JSON list of C-alpha atoms in Angstrom, two decimals:
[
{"chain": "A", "resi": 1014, "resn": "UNK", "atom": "CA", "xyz": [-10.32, 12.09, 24.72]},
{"chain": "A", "resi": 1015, "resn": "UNK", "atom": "CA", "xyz": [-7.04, 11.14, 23.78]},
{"chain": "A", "resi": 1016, "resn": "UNK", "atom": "CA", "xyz": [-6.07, 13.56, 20.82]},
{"chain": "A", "resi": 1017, "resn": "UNK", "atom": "CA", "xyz": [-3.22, 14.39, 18.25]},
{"chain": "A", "resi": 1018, "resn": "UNK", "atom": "CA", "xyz": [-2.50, 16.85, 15.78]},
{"chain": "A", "resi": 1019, "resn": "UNK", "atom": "CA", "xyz": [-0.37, 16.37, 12.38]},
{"chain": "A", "resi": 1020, "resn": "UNK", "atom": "CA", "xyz": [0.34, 19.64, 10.81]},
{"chain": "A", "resi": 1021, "resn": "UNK", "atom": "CA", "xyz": [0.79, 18.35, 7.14]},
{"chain": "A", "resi": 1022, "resn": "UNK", "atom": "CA", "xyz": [0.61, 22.18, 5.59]},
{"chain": "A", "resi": 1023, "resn": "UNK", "atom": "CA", "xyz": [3.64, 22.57, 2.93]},
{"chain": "A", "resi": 1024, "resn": "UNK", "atom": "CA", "xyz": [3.99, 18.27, 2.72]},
{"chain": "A", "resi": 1025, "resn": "UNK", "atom": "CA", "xyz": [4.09, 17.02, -0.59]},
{"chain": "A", "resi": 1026, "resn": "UNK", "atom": "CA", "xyz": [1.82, 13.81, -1.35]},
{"chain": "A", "resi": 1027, "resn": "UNK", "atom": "CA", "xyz": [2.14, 11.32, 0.08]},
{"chain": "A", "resi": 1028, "resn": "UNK", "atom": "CA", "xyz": [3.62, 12.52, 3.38]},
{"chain": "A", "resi": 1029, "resn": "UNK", "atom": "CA", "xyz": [-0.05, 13.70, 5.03]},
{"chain": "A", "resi": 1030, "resn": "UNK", "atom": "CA", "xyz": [-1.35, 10.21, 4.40]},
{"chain": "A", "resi": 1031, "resn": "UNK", "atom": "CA", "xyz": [1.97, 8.73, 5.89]},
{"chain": "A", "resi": 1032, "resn": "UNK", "atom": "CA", "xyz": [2.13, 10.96, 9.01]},
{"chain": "A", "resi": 1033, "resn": "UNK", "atom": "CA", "xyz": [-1.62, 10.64, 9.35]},
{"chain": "A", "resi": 1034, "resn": "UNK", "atom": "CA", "xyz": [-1.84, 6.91, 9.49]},
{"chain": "A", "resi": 1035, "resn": "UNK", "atom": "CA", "xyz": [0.69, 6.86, 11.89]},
{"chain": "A", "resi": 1036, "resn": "UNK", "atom": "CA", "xyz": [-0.86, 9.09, 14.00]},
{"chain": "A", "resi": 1037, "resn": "UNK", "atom": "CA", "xyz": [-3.95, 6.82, 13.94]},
{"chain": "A", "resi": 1038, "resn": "UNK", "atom": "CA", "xyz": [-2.13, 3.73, 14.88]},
{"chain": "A", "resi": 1039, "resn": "UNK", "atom": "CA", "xyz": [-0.43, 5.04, 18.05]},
{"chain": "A", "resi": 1040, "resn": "UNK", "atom": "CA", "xyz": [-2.53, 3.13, 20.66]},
{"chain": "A", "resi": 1041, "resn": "UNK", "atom": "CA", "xyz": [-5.22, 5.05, 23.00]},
{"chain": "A", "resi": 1042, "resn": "UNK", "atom": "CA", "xyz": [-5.74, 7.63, 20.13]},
{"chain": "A", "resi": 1043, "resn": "UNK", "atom": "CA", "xyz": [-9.51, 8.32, 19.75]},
{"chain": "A", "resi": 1044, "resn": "UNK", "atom": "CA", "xyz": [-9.00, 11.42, 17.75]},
{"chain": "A", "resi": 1045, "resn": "UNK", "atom": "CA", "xyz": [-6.73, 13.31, 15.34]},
{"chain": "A", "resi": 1046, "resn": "UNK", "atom": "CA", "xyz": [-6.50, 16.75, 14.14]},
{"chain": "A", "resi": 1047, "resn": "UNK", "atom": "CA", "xyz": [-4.82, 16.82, 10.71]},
{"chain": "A", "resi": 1048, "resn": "UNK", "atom": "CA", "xyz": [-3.83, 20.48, 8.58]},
{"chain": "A", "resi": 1049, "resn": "UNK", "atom": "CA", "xyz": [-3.50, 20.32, 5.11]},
{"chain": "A", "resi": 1050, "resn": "UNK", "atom": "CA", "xyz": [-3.40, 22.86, 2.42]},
{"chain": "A", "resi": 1051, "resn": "UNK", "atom": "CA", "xyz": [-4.36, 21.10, -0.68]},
{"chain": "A", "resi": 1052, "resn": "UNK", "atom": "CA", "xyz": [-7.40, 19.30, -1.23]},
{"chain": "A", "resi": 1053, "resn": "UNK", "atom": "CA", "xyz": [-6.73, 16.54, -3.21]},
{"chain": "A", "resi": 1054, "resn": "UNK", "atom": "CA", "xyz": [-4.83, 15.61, 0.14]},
{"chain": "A", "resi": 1055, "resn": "UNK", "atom": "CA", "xyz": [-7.95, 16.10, 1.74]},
{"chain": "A", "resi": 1056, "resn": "UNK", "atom": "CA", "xyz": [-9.47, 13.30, -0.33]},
{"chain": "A", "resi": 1057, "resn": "UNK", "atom": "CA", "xyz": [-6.51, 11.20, 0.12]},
{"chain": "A", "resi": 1058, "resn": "UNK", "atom": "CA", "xyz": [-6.58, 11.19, 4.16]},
{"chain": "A", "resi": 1059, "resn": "UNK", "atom": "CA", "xyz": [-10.37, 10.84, 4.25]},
{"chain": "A", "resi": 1060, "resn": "UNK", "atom": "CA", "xyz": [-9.49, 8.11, 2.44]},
{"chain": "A", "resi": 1061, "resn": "UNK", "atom": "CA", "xyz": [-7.44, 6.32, 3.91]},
{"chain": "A", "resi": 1062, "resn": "UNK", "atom": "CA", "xyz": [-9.17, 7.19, 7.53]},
{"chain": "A", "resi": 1063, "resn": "UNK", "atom": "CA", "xyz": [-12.42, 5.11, 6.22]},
{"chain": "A", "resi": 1064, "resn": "UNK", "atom": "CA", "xyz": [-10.10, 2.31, 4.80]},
{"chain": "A", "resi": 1065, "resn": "UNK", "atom": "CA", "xyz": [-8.45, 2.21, 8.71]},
{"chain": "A", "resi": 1066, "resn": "UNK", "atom": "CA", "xyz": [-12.15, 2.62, 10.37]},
{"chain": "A", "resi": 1067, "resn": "UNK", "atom": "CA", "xyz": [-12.26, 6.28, 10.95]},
{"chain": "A", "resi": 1068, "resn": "UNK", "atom": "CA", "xyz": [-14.88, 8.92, 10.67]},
{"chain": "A", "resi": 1069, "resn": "UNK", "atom": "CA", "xyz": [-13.66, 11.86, 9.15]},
{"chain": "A", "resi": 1070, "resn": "UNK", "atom": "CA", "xyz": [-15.08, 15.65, 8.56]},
{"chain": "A", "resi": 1071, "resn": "UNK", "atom": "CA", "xyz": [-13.82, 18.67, 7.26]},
{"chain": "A", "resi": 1072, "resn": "UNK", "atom": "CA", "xyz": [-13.76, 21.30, 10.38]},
{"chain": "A", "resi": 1073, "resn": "UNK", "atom": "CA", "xyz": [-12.56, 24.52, 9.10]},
{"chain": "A", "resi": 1074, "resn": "UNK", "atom": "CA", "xyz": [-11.41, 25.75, 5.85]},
{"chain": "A", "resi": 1075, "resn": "UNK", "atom": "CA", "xyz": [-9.33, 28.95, 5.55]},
{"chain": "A", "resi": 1076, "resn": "UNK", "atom": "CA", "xyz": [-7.29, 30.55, 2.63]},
{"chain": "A", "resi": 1077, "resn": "UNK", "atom": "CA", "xyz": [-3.89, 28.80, 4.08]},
{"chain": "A", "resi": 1078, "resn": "UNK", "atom": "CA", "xyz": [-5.12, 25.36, 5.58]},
{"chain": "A", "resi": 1079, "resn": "UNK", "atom": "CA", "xyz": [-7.95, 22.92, 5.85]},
{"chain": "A", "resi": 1080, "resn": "UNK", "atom": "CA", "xyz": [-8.58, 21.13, 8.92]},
{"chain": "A", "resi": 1081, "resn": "UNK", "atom": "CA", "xyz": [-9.76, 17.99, 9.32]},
{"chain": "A", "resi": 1082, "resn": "UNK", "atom": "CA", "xyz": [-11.48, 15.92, 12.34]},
{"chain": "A", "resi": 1083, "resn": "UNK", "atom": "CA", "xyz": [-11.13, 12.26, 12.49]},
{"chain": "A", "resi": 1084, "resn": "UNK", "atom": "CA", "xyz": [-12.50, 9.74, 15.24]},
{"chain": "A", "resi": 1085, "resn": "UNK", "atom": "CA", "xyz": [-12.41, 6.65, 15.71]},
{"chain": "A", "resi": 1086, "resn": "UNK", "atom": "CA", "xyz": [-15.74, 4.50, 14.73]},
{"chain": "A", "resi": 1087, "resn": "UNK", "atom": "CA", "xyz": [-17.60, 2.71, 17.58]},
{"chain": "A", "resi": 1088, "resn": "UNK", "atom": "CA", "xyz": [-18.51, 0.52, 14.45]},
{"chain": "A", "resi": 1089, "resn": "UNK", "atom": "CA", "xyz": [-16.45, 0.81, 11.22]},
{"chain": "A", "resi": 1090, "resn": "UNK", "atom": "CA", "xyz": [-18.21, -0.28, 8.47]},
{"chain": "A", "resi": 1091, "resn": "UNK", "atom": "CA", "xyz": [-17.05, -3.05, 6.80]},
{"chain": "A", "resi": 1092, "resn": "UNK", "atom": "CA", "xyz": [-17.46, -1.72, 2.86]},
{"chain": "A", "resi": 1093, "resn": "UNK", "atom": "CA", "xyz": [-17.57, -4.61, 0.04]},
{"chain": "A", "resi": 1094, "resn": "UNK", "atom": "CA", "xyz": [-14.73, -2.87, -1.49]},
{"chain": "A", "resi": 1095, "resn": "UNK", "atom": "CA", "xyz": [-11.95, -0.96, -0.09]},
{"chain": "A", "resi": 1096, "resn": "UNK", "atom": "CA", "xyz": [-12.32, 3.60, -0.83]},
{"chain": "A", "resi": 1097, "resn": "UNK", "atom": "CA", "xyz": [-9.65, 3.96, -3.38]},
{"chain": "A", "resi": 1098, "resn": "UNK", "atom": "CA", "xyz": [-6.76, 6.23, -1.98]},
{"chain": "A", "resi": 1099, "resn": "UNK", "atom": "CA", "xyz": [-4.22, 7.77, -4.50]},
{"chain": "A", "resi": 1100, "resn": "UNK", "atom": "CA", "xyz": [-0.55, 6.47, -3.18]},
{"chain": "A", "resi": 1101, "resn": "UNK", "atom": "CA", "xyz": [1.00, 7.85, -6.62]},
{"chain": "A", "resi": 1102, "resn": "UNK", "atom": "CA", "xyz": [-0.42, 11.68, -6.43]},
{"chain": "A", "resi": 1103, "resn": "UNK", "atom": "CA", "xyz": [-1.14, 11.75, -9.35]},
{"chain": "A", "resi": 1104, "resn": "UNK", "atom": "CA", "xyz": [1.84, 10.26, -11.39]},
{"chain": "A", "resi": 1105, "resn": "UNK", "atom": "CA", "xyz": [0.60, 7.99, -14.63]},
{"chain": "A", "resi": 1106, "resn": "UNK", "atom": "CA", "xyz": [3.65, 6.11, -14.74]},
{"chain": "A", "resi": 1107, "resn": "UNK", "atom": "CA", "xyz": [3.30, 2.67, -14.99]},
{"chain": "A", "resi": 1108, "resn": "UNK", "atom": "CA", "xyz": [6.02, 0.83, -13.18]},
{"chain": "A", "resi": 1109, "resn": "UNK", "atom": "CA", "xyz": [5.85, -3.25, -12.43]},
{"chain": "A", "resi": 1110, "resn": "UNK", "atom": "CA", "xyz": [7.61, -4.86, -10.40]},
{"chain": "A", "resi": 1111, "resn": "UNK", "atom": "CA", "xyz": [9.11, -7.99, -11.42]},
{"chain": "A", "resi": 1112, "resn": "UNK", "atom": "CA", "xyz": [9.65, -10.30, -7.92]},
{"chain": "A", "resi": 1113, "resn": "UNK", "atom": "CA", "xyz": [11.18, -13.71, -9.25]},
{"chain": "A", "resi": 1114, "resn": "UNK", "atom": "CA", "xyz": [12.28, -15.05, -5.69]},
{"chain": "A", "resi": 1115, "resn": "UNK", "atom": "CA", "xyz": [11.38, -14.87, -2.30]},
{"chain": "A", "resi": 1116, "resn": "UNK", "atom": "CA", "xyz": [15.05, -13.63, -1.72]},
{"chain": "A", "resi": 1117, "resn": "UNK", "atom": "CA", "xyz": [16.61, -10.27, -2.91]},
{"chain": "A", "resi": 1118, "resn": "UNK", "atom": "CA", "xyz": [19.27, -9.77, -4.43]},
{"chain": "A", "resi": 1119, "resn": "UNK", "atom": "CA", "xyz": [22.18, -12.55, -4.82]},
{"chain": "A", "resi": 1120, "resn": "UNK", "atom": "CA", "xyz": [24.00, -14.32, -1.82]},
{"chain": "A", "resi": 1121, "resn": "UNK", "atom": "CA", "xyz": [23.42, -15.51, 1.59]},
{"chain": "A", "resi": 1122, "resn": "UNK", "atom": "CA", "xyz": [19.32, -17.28, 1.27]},
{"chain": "A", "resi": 1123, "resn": "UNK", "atom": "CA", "xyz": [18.42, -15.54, 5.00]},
{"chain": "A", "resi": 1124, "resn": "UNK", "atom": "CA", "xyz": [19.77, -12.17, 4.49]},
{"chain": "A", "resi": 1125, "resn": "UNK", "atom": "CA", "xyz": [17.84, -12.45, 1.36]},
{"chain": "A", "resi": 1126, "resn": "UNK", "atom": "CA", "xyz": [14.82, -13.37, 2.94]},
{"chain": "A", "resi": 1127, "resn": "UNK", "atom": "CA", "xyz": [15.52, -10.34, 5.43]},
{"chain": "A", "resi": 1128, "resn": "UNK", "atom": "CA", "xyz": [16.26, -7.58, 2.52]},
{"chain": "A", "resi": 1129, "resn": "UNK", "atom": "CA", "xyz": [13.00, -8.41, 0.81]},
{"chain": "A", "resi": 1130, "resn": "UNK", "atom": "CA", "xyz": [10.69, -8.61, 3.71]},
{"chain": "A", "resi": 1131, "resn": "UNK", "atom": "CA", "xyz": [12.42, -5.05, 3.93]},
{"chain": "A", "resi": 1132, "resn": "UNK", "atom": "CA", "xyz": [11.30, -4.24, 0.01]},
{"chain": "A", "resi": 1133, "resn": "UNK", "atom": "CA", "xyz": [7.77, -5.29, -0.07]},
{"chain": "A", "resi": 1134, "resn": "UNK", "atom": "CA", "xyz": [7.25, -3.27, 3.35]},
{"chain": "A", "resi": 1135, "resn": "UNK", "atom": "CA", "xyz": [8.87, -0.18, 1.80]},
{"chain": "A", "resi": 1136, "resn": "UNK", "atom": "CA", "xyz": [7.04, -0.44, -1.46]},
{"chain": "A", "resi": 1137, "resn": "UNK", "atom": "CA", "xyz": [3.67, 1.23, 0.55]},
{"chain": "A", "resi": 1138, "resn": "UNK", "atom": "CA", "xyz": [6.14, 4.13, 1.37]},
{"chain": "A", "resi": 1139, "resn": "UNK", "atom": "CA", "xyz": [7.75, 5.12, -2.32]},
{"chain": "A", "resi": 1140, "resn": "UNK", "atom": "CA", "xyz": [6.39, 7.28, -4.55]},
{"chain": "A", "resi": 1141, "resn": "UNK", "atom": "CA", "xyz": [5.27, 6.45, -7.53]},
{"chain": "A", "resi": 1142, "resn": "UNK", "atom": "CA", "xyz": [4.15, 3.00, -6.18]},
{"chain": "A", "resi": 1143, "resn": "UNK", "atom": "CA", "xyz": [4.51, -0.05, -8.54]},
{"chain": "A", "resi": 1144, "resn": "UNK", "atom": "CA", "xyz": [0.38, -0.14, -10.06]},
{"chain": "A", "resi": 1145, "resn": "UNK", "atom": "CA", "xyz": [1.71, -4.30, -10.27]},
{"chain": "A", "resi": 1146, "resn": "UNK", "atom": "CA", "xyz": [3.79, -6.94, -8.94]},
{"chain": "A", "resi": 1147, "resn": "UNK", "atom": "CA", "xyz": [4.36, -9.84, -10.53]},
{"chain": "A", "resi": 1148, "resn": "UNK", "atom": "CA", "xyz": [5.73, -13.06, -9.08]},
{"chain": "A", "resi": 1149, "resn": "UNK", "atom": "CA", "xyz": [6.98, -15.78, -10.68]},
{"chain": "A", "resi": 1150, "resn": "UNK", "atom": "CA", "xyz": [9.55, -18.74, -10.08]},
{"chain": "A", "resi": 1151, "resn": "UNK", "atom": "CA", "xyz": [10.06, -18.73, -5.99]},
{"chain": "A", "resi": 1152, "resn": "UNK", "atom": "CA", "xyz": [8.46, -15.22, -5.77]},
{"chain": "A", "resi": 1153, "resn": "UNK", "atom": "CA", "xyz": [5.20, -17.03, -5.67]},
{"chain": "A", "resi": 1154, "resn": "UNK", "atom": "CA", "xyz": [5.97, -18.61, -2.12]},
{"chain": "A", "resi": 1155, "resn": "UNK", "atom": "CA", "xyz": [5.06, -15.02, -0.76]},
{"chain": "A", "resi": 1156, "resn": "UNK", "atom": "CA", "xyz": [1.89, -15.16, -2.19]},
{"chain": "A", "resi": 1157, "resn": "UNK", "atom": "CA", "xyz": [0.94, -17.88, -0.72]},
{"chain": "A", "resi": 1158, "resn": "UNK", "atom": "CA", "xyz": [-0.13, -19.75, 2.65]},
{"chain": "A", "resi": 1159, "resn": "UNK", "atom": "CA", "xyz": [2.19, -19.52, 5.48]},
{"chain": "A", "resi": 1160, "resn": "UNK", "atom": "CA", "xyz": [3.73, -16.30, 3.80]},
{"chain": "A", "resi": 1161, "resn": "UNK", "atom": "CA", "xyz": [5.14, -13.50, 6.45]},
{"chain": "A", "resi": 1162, "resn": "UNK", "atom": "CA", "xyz": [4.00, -10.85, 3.73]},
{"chain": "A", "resi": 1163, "resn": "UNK", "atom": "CA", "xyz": [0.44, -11.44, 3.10]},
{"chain": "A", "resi": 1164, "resn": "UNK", "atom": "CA", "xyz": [-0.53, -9.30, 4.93]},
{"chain": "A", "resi": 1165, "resn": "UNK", "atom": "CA", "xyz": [2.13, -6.23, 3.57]},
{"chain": "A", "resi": 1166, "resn": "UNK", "atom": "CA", "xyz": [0.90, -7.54, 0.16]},
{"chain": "A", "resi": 1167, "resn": "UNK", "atom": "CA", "xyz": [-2.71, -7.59, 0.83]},
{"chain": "A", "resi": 1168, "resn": "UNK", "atom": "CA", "xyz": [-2.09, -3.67, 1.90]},
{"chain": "A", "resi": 1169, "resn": "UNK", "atom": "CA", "xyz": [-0.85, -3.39, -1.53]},
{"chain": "A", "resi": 1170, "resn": "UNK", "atom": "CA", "xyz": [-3.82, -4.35, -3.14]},
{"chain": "A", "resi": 1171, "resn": "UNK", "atom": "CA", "xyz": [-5.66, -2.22, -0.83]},
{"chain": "A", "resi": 1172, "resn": "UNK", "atom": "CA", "xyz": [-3.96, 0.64, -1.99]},
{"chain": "A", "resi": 1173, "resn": "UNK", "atom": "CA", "xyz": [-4.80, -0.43, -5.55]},
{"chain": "A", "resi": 1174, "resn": "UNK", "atom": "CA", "xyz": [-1.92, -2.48, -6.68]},
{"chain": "A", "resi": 1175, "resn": "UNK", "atom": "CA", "xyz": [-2.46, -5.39, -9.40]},
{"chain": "A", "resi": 1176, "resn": "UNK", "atom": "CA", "xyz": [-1.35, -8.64, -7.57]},
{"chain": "A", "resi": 1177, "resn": "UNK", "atom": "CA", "xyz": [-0.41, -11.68, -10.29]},
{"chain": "A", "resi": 1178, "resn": "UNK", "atom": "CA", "xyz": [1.22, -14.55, -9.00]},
{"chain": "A", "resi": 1179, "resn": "UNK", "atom": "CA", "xyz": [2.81, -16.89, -12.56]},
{"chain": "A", "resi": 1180, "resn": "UNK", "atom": "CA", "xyz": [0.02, -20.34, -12.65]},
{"chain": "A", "resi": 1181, "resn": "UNK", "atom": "CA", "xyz": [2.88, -22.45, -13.72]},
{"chain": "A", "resi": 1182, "resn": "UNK", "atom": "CA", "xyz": [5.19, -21.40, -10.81]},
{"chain": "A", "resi": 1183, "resn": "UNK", "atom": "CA", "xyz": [1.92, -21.86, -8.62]},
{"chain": "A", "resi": 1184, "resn": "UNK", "atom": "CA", "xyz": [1.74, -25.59, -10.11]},
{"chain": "A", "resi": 1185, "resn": "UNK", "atom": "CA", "xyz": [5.86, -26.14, -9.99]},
{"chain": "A", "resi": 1186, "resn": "UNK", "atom": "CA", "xyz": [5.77, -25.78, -6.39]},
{"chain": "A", "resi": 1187, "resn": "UNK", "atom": "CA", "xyz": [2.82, -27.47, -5.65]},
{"chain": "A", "resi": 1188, "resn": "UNK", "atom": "CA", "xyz": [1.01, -24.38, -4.37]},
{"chain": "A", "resi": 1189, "resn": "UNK", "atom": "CA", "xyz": [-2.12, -24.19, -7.26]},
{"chain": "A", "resi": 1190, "resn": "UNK", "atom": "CA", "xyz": [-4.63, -24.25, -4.05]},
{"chain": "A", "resi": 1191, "resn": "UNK", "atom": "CA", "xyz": [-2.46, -22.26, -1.59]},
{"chain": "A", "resi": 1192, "resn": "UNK", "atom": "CA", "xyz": [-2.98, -18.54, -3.19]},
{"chain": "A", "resi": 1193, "resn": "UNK", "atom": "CA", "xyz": [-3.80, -16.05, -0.54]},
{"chain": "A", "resi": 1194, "resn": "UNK", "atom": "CA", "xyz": [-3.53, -12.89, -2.46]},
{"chain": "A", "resi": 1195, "resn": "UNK", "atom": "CA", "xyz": [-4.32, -11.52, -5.34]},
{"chain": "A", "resi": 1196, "resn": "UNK", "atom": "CA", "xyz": [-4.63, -13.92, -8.56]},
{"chain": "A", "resi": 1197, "resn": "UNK", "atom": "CA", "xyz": [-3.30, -16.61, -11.07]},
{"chain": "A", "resi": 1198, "resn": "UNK", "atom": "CA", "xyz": [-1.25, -14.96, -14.22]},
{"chain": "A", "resi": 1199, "resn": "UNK", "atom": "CA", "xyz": [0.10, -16.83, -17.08]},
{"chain": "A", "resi": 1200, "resn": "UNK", "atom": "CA", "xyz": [2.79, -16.09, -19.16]},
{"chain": "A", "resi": 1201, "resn": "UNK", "atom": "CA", "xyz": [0.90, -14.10, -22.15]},
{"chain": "A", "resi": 1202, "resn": "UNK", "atom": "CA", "xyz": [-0.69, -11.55, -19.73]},
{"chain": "A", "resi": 1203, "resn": "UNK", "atom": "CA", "xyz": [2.59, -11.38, -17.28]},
{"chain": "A", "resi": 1204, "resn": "UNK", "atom": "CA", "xyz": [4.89, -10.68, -21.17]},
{"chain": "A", "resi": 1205, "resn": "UNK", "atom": "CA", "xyz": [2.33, -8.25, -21.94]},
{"chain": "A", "resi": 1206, "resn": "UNK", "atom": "CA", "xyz": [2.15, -6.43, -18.67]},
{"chain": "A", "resi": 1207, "resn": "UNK", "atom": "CA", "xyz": [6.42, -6.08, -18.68]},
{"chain": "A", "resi": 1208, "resn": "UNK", "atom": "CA", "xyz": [5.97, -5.01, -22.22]},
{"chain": "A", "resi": 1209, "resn": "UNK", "atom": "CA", "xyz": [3.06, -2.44, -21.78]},
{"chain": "A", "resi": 1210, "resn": "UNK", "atom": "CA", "xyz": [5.98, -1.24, -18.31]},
{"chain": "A", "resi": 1211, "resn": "UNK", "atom": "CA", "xyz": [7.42, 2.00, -18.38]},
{"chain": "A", "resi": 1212, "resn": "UNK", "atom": "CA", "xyz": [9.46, 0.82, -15.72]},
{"chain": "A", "resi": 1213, "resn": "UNK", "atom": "CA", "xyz": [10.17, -2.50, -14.15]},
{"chain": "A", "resi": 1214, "resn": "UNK", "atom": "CA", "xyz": [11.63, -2.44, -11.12]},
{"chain": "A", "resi": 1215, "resn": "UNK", "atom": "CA", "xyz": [13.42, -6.35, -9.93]},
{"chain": "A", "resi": 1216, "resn": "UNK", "atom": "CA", "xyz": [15.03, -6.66, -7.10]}
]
């Protein structure tokens, strides 16, 4: 049995859940050994182990650690809807953010392209994660068919993220049927979720 350990004692949420997932997708593993000390990062990596096709059980529980056994399904079940995992620990800040281009930032169009295939990867990394994205104008192109981010995006939502891509942007380009992920906003709802922001985050 190919096995590794991830001592996440003394990590601060969301690290376990990082260092655990990437211990799961290192290739020939068939089981992992994690150590925590808090249990609401128990919950979190059990989580997130089901979400990735893992069976998970609590082994031993001491005054200092938990441990926690996790193997690999021979036949992951395939739940209608994903288990909810907490990426933001706990924080009830509402942050949006506001994606009105498929480039970031201003300049050169394919180190744009570059920096916010960059951003939308990192975005399941930072703490507190934006709870929505909103695209609108040429943001919506990476929403849609042929995208190099649905699937980064699509993680998102897995994670619990609100995905709203702007229905007259959608119609501009001539993408209304070509939405891959997430759903149609309009301009009342995507005003009211900025407004209703206690942080909007553009790049």
């Amino acid at each position: 049995m190919n096995e590794r350990r991830v001592d996440a004692r003394g990590l601060d949420c969301p690290q376990p859940v990082i260092r655990t997932r990437e211990a799961l997708s290192q290739a020939g593993v068939t089981q992992v050994i994690v150590l925590v000390d808090e249990m609401s990062n128990v919950d979190n990596v059990m989580a997130m182990a089901r979400n990735e096709g893992w069976d998970g059980k609590i082994t031993r529980q001491d005054d200092d650690h938990i441990e926690l056994e996790l193997t690999r399904a021979a036949q992951p079940a395939k739940a209608a809807m994903p288990i909810e995992v907490d990426q933001n620990c706990g924080v009830k800040e509402r942050i949006v953010a506001l994606i009105a281009s498929e480039h970031f930032g201003q300049g050169d169009a394919e180190l744009g392209a570059i920096l916010m295939r960059a951003f939308i990867k990192t975005l399941w990394e930072v703490v507190p994660r934006p709870q929505t994205l909103i695209f609108i104008n040429s943001g919506v192109k990476l929403t849609t068919a042929g995208s190099e981010l649905l699937a980064d995006i699509e993680k998102l939502t897995r994670g619990g993220a609100e995905v709203l891509s702007c229905g007259t942007c959608l119609d501009f380009y001539q993408l209304q049927d070509k939405l891959m992920v997430g759903r149609v906003s309009n301009m009342f709802e995507i005003a009211s979720r900025l407004a209703a922001a206690d942080n909007v985050i553009r790049p």
